[in-house]
Amino acid sequence: MHTELSYVKLDPRLSTACQPTPVKQPQWLAFNSELAALLQLPETLCATELGAQVFAGNSTPDWAQPHALAYAGHQFAHFVPQLGDGRALLLTEVIAADGERYDLQLKGAGRTPYSRGGDGRAPIGPVLREYLVSEAMHTLGVPTTRALAAVATSEWVQRDPAQPGAVLTRVSKSHLRVGTAQYVLALREKNLLKAFADYVIQRHYPSCADQDAPYLALLKAVIDQQAQLIAQWMSLGFIHGVMNTDNMTLSGETIDYGPCAFMEAYDPATVFSAIDQRGRYMFQNQPPIAMWNLARYAETLLPLFDADEATAIEQATQAVTEFESSYQHYYWQRMTAKLGLNDSVENRQLAQDYLDLMQQRGVDFTLAFRYLGDADSERLAVLFEQHEDWQKWYQKWQQALPSLAARSQLKLVNPAYIPRNHLVEAMIQEVLETGALTRFNRLHDALKKPYHEREELADLMRPASAQEQVKQTFCGT
């Protein structure tokens, strides 16, 4: 395994060396063999006793130099100048088999200098949720952090109520966030600001280095990546739940699966997060919130744009304003493709009409698109209760389809399986009550092939009943 640690060498103020806090008796919960192969992880660590010790934080290999990363962030629009990894430790950076550089990070490994009174631990429920949902996002083609390992600690974490603890090993192209850039700006040292921006360019957007205005090019590249990412979220009914600036990566990966959820009955005003009392991060707000976050990132780059502040602000404003058109392009490209159509004004309207029908009838977002790929309309007709408005829309859609082949391809675009909230919660309850991983393994197996519908997994496709509905989701901190 080829490891380096480039980021912590950039400046000592950006991270703090910190050792994990050992746990009593590490026990395997889950291990990602596919990701381990990509990282070229030594066989001695792959689902072995030694691996459990390493990924619980009990043993630190020679190649690991644990550091907690510093960052700031706007949390629900309120700026906090120092946040940082309160329960996470970057072990190292790995140059993987694909030539890419990845961070290897423990989450829930104990207190750090940024814990702010917290215990630095993670309950088993949120660890398994993040493992399951992040890997599901990966198989759905969404840029995301990934889960390499989940290890139970055999210790209790003091929450309400107390829960068994666990440690997640998270992998990402980096853990650099908008909040990281905000932290660097707050240090008020232009040379460091430039060095940090150069590092982001080198690591994630190397083509920007050759541009006449490399830092403006960097901003535009980050904006474009985020426009693509949010469009993917919206096309899947995914709600992040806590889009603070410290939860937006500069690489364009989805990060931090705390109070996240997948919407079932389509409603743009859907909110799940228990801490989002005013609905700031509701489903329909995700694009404008992303743009707001990107404006905060643009502010961190202003000193590098132009010596004249007014010119720098004008350049940044123009770049951030372009998010809306980029997002609309990517969003409608995906939404019309979910209907088997190309992106045109007429087809955008057809897609919007379908969403309106879903909202009016309280129809499940995922199944409404999945059933379009059926050879007949039977399941779809039941879903919409044979409503007259739906029948009119359906006939119009059939006429718009370019060919029968376009319809047959829809099952490669619209998933059968998503990590439905009630299934995830039932999985967590099983683990808490019995220690069994039966539900986890079965759901994980389905989510590995989300487009491959299997009769024996039919129950994992259906929406929650009234009794099963999960109306609130919670952070794991």
XYZ file of C-alpha atoms in Angstrom:
477
model
C 0.000 0.000 0.000
C 1.471 3.322 -1.118
C 0.847 5.968 1.536
C 1.771 9.628 1.918
C 0.608 12.490 4.089
C 0.755 15.650 2.027
C -1.941 17.841 3.562
C -0.705 17.967 7.158
C 2.698 19.117 5.858
C 1.116 22.202 4.300
C 0.975 24.134 7.575
C 0.944 22.981 11.228
C -2.049 25.206 12.022
C -4.336 23.187 9.736
C -4.264 19.983 11.772
C -3.158 18.533 15.091
C -1.407 15.217 15.661
C -3.598 13.072 17.880
C -3.738 9.381 18.748
C -6.977 7.355 18.781
C -8.344 6.322 22.162
C -8.164 2.502 22.499
C -11.360 0.507 23.036
C -12.040 -2.635 25.044
C -12.706 -5.379 22.546
C -12.992 -4.532 18.820
C -15.316 -6.782 16.819
C -16.021 -6.702 13.108
C -19.359 -5.392 11.872
C -18.614 -4.917 8.171
C -15.652 -4.832 5.815
C -15.525 -3.561 2.230
C -13.348 -5.999 0.248
C -13.899 -4.178 -3.047
C -12.664 -0.870 -1.623
C -9.791 -2.613 0.160
C -8.632 -3.999 -3.189
C -8.732 -0.521 -4.748
C -6.640 0.843 -1.889
C -4.308 -2.172 -2.116
C -4.775 -2.716 1.592
C -2.448 -5.387 3.047
C -4.109 -8.790 3.411
C -3.116 -8.783 7.066
C -5.717 -6.051 7.663
C -8.576 -7.428 5.557
C -11.279 -8.604 7.993
C -8.592 -9.990 10.313
C -8.058 -9.625 14.050
C -5.209 -7.209 13.373
C -7.464 -5.258 11.022
C -10.101 -4.915 13.749
C -7.449 -3.539 16.097
C -6.222 -1.019 13.505
C -9.678 0.158 12.409
C -10.853 0.515 15.997
C -7.864 2.725 16.809
C -6.163 0.254 19.143
C -3.133 -0.263 16.925
C -1.381 2.354 14.799
C 0.610 0.943 11.860
C 3.913 2.485 10.801
C 2.244 4.056 7.760
C -0.370 5.911 9.855
C 0.187 9.377 11.304
C -3.153 10.269 12.924
C -4.161 13.925 12.699
C -7.386 15.775 13.480
C -8.116 18.385 10.811
C -9.072 21.963 11.608
C -11.913 23.774 9.857
C -14.567 26.398 10.481
C -18.117 26.555 9.175
C -21.494 28.184 8.905
C -23.865 25.976 10.886
C -27.467 26.858 10.020
C -26.088 30.190 8.713
C -24.229 31.004 11.959
C -20.463 31.192 11.566
C -18.307 29.173 13.977
C -14.621 30.107 13.536
C -13.255 26.784 14.808
C -14.926 23.404 14.478
C -12.554 20.682 13.304
C -12.564 16.895 13.609
C -14.145 16.362 17.006
C -14.308 12.583 16.626
C -12.383 11.844 13.456
C -8.715 11.218 12.718
C -6.994 11.206 9.353
C -4.688 8.177 9.360
C -2.956 8.733 6.049
C -3.411 9.346 2.325
C -3.327 6.336 0.038
C -2.304 6.309 -3.624
C -4.715 3.658 -4.866
C -4.654 1.241 -7.785
C -6.540 3.759 -9.946
C -3.782 6.340 -9.399
C -6.058 8.544 -7.277
C -5.176 9.858 -3.829
C -7.606 8.989 -1.020
C -7.874 9.975 2.624
C -8.183 7.130 5.129
C -9.995 8.362 8.245
C -11.293 6.891 11.494
C -14.619 8.274 12.696
C -15.578 7.735 16.326
C -12.008 7.096 17.460
C -12.117 9.263 20.601
C -11.518 12.824 21.689
C -9.413 15.282 19.725
C -8.351 18.880 20.417
C -11.503 19.923 18.497
C -14.020 17.823 20.454
C -15.396 20.858 22.354
C -16.471 18.779 25.333
C -17.704 15.825 23.280
C -16.619 12.243 23.859
C -15.327 11.728 20.320
C -17.227 8.478 20.013
C -19.888 7.214 17.606
C -22.920 5.030 18.384
C -23.275 1.828 16.394
C -26.506 2.980 14.702
C -25.101 6.060 12.940
C -21.963 4.110 11.971
C -23.983 1.391 10.236
C -26.264 4.034 8.685
C -23.307 5.865 7.158
C -21.743 2.597 5.992
C -24.953 1.520 4.287
C -26.045 4.860 2.817
C -22.620 5.996 1.589
C -22.048 2.681 -0.186
C -25.565 2.872 -1.640
C -24.793 6.340 -2.988
C -21.627 4.973 -4.559
C -23.492 2.200 -6.396
C -26.050 4.785 -7.536
C -23.198 6.703 -9.169
C -23.178 9.646 -6.755
C -19.764 11.073 -5.759
C -19.421 10.244 -2.080
C -17.173 9.344 0.782
C -17.083 5.585 1.166
C -16.973 3.068 4.004
C -14.040 0.679 4.304
C -14.743 -0.833 7.714
C -17.092 -0.758 10.677
C -15.894 -2.131 14.003
C -17.868 -2.451 17.247
C -16.006 -1.216 20.321
C -17.736 -3.320 23.021
C -18.186 -0.072 24.952
C -21.255 2.066 25.609
C -21.567 5.565 24.222
C -23.439 7.975 26.455
C -26.337 9.262 24.402
C -30.057 9.388 25.145
C -30.405 6.481 25.541
C -26.905 4.991 25.853
C -25.894 2.891 22.837
C -23.121 0.458 21.943
C -20.184 2.215 20.282
C -18.488 1.651 16.937
C -15.789 3.131 14.716
C -16.179 3.771 10.986
C -13.242 3.869 8.590
C -14.113 6.455 5.952
C -12.433 6.931 2.578
C -12.641 10.061 0.448
C -10.740 11.927 -2.237
C -10.114 14.444 0.536
C -11.780 15.869 3.611
C -11.200 19.466 2.499
C -14.375 21.489 2.883
C -15.719 24.968 2.276
C -15.291 25.279 6.040
C -11.598 24.434 5.678
C -11.139 27.349 3.312
C -13.050 29.570 5.754
C -10.663 28.521 8.539
C -7.635 29.327 6.388
C -9.053 32.744 5.483
C -9.608 33.519 9.170
C -5.867 33.040 9.807
C -5.366 36.224 7.740
C -2.200 35.119 6.014
C -2.290 35.532 2.253
C 0.672 33.248 1.616
C -1.082 30.409 3.435
C -4.347 31.158 1.613
C -2.510 30.900 -1.689
C -0.707 27.726 -0.634
C -4.017 26.142 0.390
C -5.699 27.085 -2.897
C -2.697 25.741 -4.812
C -2.991 22.490 -2.866
C -6.685 22.126 -3.740
C -5.851 22.763 -7.391
C -3.021 20.244 -7.395
C -5.077 17.573 -5.653
C -8.483 17.977 -7.290
C -8.412 20.344 -10.275
C -4.903 20.269 -11.816
C -6.082 21.741 -15.138
C -6.817 25.028 -13.321
C -3.087 25.584 -12.779
C -2.633 26.300 -16.491
C -5.368 28.940 -16.643
C -4.655 32.672 -16.834
C -6.707 33.135 -13.642
C -6.156 29.829 -11.790
C -8.057 30.714 -8.605
C -11.096 31.935 -10.467
C -10.910 28.734 -12.510
C -10.775 26.787 -9.224
C -13.937 28.480 -7.976
C -15.736 27.713 -11.231
C -14.591 24.089 -11.110
C -15.872 23.618 -7.546
C -19.159 25.277 -8.501
C -19.583 22.956 -11.472
C -18.840 19.857 -9.368
C -21.369 20.899 -6.762
C -23.994 21.689 -9.409
C -23.612 18.149 -10.732
C -23.720 16.644 -7.238
C -26.861 18.464 -6.086
C -28.596 17.570 -9.357
C -27.867 13.913 -8.605
C -29.257 14.246 -5.080
C -32.432 15.830 -6.402
C -32.880 13.193 -9.097
C -32.832 10.471 -6.417
C -34.974 12.168 -3.784
C -32.001 12.370 -1.416
C -32.094 14.866 1.446
C -28.759 15.560 3.113
C -30.332 17.168 6.151
C -27.469 19.377 7.347
C -25.841 21.315 4.504
C -23.567 23.455 6.652
C -20.438 24.811 4.945
C -18.311 22.329 6.892
C -20.348 19.561 5.233
C -19.623 20.668 1.650
C -16.458 19.196 0.183
C -14.220 20.965 -2.317
C -13.867 17.672 -4.195
C -17.613 17.500 -4.884
C -18.227 14.374 -2.801
C -21.213 13.845 -0.515
C -20.011 13.828 3.088
C -21.470 13.266 6.574
C -24.547 11.046 6.517
C -26.103 12.202 9.782
C -29.812 13.089 9.554
C -29.969 12.202 5.854
C -32.973 10.463 4.299
C -34.499 9.387 1.003
C -37.887 10.929 0.329
C -40.756 8.522 -0.351
C -44.033 10.381 -1.055
C -42.931 13.252 -3.267
C -43.124 16.640 -1.560
C -40.526 19.351 -2.267
C -40.981 20.757 1.266
C -39.931 17.488 2.939
C -37.735 17.818 6.041
C -36.462 14.902 8.118
C -33.634 16.287 10.237
C -34.697 16.724 13.867
C -32.294 19.643 14.273
C -33.635 21.517 11.216
C -36.475 23.211 13.074
C -37.124 25.857 10.398
C -36.686 23.689 7.318
C -33.552 25.451 6.092
C -32.280 22.244 4.497
C -35.584 20.863 3.167
C -35.483 18.997 -0.137
C -36.343 21.931 -2.405
C -33.866 24.241 -0.641
C -30.809 22.130 -1.417
C -29.878 23.911 -4.692
C -30.139 27.471 -3.281
C -28.332 26.420 -0.095
C -25.539 24.944 -2.207
C -25.275 28.264 -4.019
C -25.181 30.108 -0.671
C -22.382 27.827 0.533
C -20.446 28.402 -2.680
C -20.741 32.149 -2.165
C -19.023 31.619 1.175
C -16.277 29.673 -0.600
C -15.910 32.475 -3.147
C -15.333 34.898 -0.277
C -12.306 32.894 0.820
C -10.717 33.281 -2.614
C -11.317 37.007 -3.074
C -7.785 38.038 -1.968
C -6.362 35.834 -4.744
C -8.540 37.112 -7.594
C -7.549 40.738 -8.098
C -5.755 43.481 -6.183
C -8.827 45.657 -6.706
C -11.485 44.435 -4.277
C -14.419 45.613 -6.389
C -13.096 43.696 -9.401
C -12.530 40.577 -7.283
C -16.088 40.737 -5.914
C -17.502 41.191 -9.412
C -15.605 38.143 -10.682
C -16.708 36.016 -7.733
C -20.323 37.136 -8.005
C -20.449 36.291 -11.692
C -18.994 32.835 -11.056
C -21.389 32.021 -8.205
C -24.368 33.277 -10.204
C -23.520 30.705 -12.877
C -24.335 27.923 -10.413
C -28.046 28.268 -11.123
C -27.783 27.723 -14.883
C -25.283 24.875 -14.434
C -27.504 23.195 -11.869
C -30.604 23.544 -14.049
C -28.722 22.018 -16.970
C -27.571 18.974 -14.983
C -30.879 18.587 -13.159
C -33.098 18.562 -16.234
C -30.632 16.386 -18.079
C -31.116 13.779 -15.351
C -34.853 14.240 -14.876
C -35.689 13.897 -18.569
C -33.356 10.892 -18.798
C -35.410 9.299 -16.007
C -38.334 9.459 -18.459
C -36.274 8.032 -21.319
C -36.291 11.393 -23.121
C -33.719 13.910 -24.271
C -33.459 17.315 -22.622
C -35.777 19.797 -24.324
C -38.212 22.493 -23.203
C -41.171 20.204 -23.939
C -39.674 17.241 -22.092
C -38.737 19.371 -19.101
C -42.370 20.373 -18.841
C -43.432 16.739 -19.132
C -41.079 15.857 -16.260
C -42.384 18.737 -14.139
C -45.966 17.673 -14.816
C -45.083 14.191 -13.583
C -43.591 15.586 -10.380
C -46.719 17.676 -9.864
C -48.874 14.579 -10.241
C -46.721 12.710 -7.732
C -47.091 15.521 -5.236
C -50.850 15.756 -5.698
C -51.327 12.022 -5.264
C -48.640 11.465 -2.585
C -46.881 8.946 -4.823
C -43.544 7.352 -3.996
C -40.772 9.182 -5.882
C -38.538 6.156 -6.521
C -41.277 3.755 -7.639
C -42.985 6.338 -9.863
C -39.868 6.400 -12.022
C -38.932 2.736 -11.614
C -42.298 1.454 -12.853
C -42.022 3.498 -16.057
C -39.627 0.822 -17.268
C -42.218 -1.962 -16.957
C -43.453 -3.574 -20.158
C -47.009 -2.649 -19.147
C -48.552 0.044 -16.951
C -50.122 -2.225 -14.331
C -47.912 -1.369 -11.327
C -47.824 2.302 -12.260
C -51.605 2.475 -12.640
C -52.023 1.025 -9.136
C -49.516 3.541 -7.777
C -51.535 6.463 -9.187
C -54.879 4.742 -8.468
C -55.824 4.959 -12.151
C -56.345 8.696 -11.729
C -57.606 10.455 -14.860
C -54.855 13.088 -14.799
C -52.238 10.362 -14.607
C -53.770 8.494 -17.554
C -53.596 11.662 -19.672
C -49.986 12.239 -18.684
C -49.091 8.615 -19.345
C -50.488 8.727 -22.890
C -48.603 11.960 -23.574
C -45.380 10.418 -22.256
C -45.791 7.301 -24.411
C -46.161 9.508 -27.484
C -42.979 11.393 -26.541
C -40.867 8.239 -26.203
C -38.477 7.948 -29.154
C -38.616 4.128 -29.191
C -39.471 1.002 -27.225
C -35.770 0.602 -26.574
C -35.759 3.904 -24.684
C -38.358 2.483 -22.316
C -36.462 -0.767 -21.793
C -33.384 1.224 -20.779
C -35.217 3.018 -17.971
C -34.488 0.249 -15.475
C -30.819 1.043 -15.883
C -31.506 4.659 -14.903
C -34.149 4.415 -12.165
C -33.209 2.267 -9.154
C -35.396 -0.407 -7.609
C -33.704 -0.191 -4.235
C -32.732 2.792 -2.115
C -31.900 2.854 1.627
C -35.463 3.605 2.670
C -35.642 5.258 6.072
C -37.794 2.626 7.753
C -35.527 -0.160 6.514
C -32.446 1.587 7.875
C -34.156 2.212 11.221
C -35.357 -1.404 11.433
C -31.793 -2.529 10.729
C -30.460 -0.329 13.525
C -33.118 -1.557 15.975
C -32.249 -5.181 15.203
C -28.587 -4.505 15.948
C -29.395 -2.648 19.186
C -31.878 -5.233 20.435
C -30.241 -8.485 19.357
C -26.767 -7.692 18.013
C -27.724 -9.447 14.760
C -26.715 -8.062 11.354
C -29.297 -9.991 9.326
C -31.211 -6.915 8.168
C -28.007 -4.974 7.560
C -26.528 -7.698 5.362
C -29.745 -8.263 3.408
C -30.262 -4.546 2.717
C -26.592 -4.071 1.897
C -26.806 -6.952 -0.574
C -29.798 -5.346 -2.344
C -28.118 -1.937 -2.474
C -25.003 -3.366 -4.122
C -27.143 -3.888 -7.240
C -29.798 -1.177 -6.955
C -31.030 -1.499 -10.554
C -31.372 -5.299 -10.473
C -34.888 -6.120 -9.301
C -35.208 -9.444 -7.480
C -38.463 -11.119 -6.482
C -37.117 -12.306 -3.132
C -36.292 -8.694 -2.221
C -39.683 -7.220 -3.169
C -40.317 -6.062 0.402
C -37.227 -3.821 0.211
C -38.784 -1.904 -2.684
C -42.058 -0.912 -1.090
C -42.532 2.375 0.787
C -43.139 2.451 4.527
C -46.615 1.733 5.808
C -48.267 4.316 8.047
C -46.955 2.426 11.096
C -43.420 2.137 9.711
C -42.929 5.742 8.637
C -39.835 7.524 9.923
C -40.672 11.193 10.307
C -37.431 12.410 11.888
C -33.771 11.537 11.523
C -30.976 12.434 13.925
C -27.283 13.298 13.950
C -24.912 10.694 15.313
C -22.969 13.132 17.476
